[in-house]
Amino acid sequence: MPRMQTIKNKSMLRAAIQRWKSVDEIVAYVPTMGNLHEGHLRLVDMARQHASKVVVSIFVNPAQFAAGEDIDSYPRTLEQDSALLAERGADLLFAPDAAEVYDSKPEAQTRVEVPGLSTILCGKSRPTHFVGVTTVVAKLFNIVQPHLAVFGEKDFQQLFLIKKMVKDLDFPIKILGAETVREASGLALSSRNSYLSVAQREHAARLFQSLQQTAARIIEGERDYQKLEENAIKMLENDGIEVEYVSIRRNDDLHLADAGTTELVILAAVKLGKARLIDNIRVDLSGTIKQL
Ligand code: PAF
């Protein structure tokens, strides 16, 4: 099996990718912040299905953490991640340090912002987060210049913003979303699950259960979405889970859903112990409505 290369420097990375492109290799890219779990590795699998070369980056991006958030405690497990990626068949790991990505402080640099959609949902409590994400992803896209890139659907708003950024800025990169990977309990895999104790991890499954129950009520015909959101929040709070939001939105533009919306997504963010957890579930009513 060919060995995975690890590169920390962007000009060396560009040269390696140039060599591949000169012999018509198709390059897929999976950007991550490391502490890889099965969810990330499925992104690598999906990348592999669409390309002949798979590049993964590990970069804990300071620009997407606000003061007081968990950048210092964010789990960093480069050696273990590197072994997992090599085993999964990635071709190249790009693991730059902050000075390689940002020549000066991120706040002094040009930013990329998707207006409006960066400040709703998770952007309400984390107003600088998505600008940090879209800026670093734009920079990484310019460094790697892949044919396609794969992101997880767990971060639904992030995936949505990246697709819009790519369209608005004409990046010649195809964006693919990969299904959320869950524990048997339903809890979505996330690097931040490592902040949970064993008991909290079990408890955290209530988040996805509340989304499933809300989705079931919609499928049964309930269209009072505000009431459904309130019920889900109450259920989670009664379970001792601090709720940031539960919101029923249109899948195609993330605007609030109404009774006529056929493709919906229910998104939620909660706090449990030291972990902020997000999740979502999609509901497709097009078949149901056509049958009525
Ligand atoms: O989803 C993540 O891990 C990060 O937000 C990303 C896309 C790698 C940008 O830093």
CSV table of C-alpha atoms and ligand atoms in Angstrom, one decimal, residues 31-34 40 57 59 61 64 74 129 132-133 136-137 140 151 155 158 162, ligand 1:
chain,number,residue,atom,x,y,z
A,31,PRO,CA,-10.9,19.7,5.5
A,32,THR,CA,-11.0,18.8,9.2
A,33,MET,CA,-9.9,20.1,12.6
A,34,GLY,CA,-8.5,16.7,13.5
A,40,HIS,CA,-14.5,12.0,9.4
A,57,SER,CA,-6.2,18.7,6.1
A,59,PHE,CA,-6.0,22.6,11.1
A,61,ASN,CA,-8.6,27.3,12.8
A,64,GLN,CA,-13.6,30.3,14.0
A,74,TYR,CA,-10.0,21.4,21.6
A,129,HIS,CA,-17.8,31.7,13.8
A,132,GLY,CA,-14.0,32.3,10.4
A,133,VAL,CA,-15.1,29.1,8.7
A,136,VAL,CA,-10.4,29.5,6.2
A,137,VAL,CA,-12.2,27.2,3.8
A,140,LEU,CA,-7.7,26.2,2.0
A,151,PHE,CA,-18.1,18.0,4.3
A,155,ASP,CA,-22.8,20.7,10.4
A,158,GLN,CA,-21.7,25.1,7.6
A,162,ILE,CA,-19.9,26.6,2.0
B,1,PAF,O1,-16.0,21.3,10.3
B,1,PAF,C1,-14.8,21.6,10.6
B,1,PAF,O2,-14.1,20.7,11.1
B,1,PAF,C2,-14.3,23.0,10.4
B,1,PAF,O3,-15.3,23.9,10.6
B,1,PAF,C3,-13.6,23.2,9.0
B,1,PAF,C4,-14.6,23.0,7.8
B,1,PAF,C5,-12.5,22.2,8.8
B,1,PAF,C6,-13.1,24.6,8.8
B,1,PAF,O4,-12.1,24.8,9.8
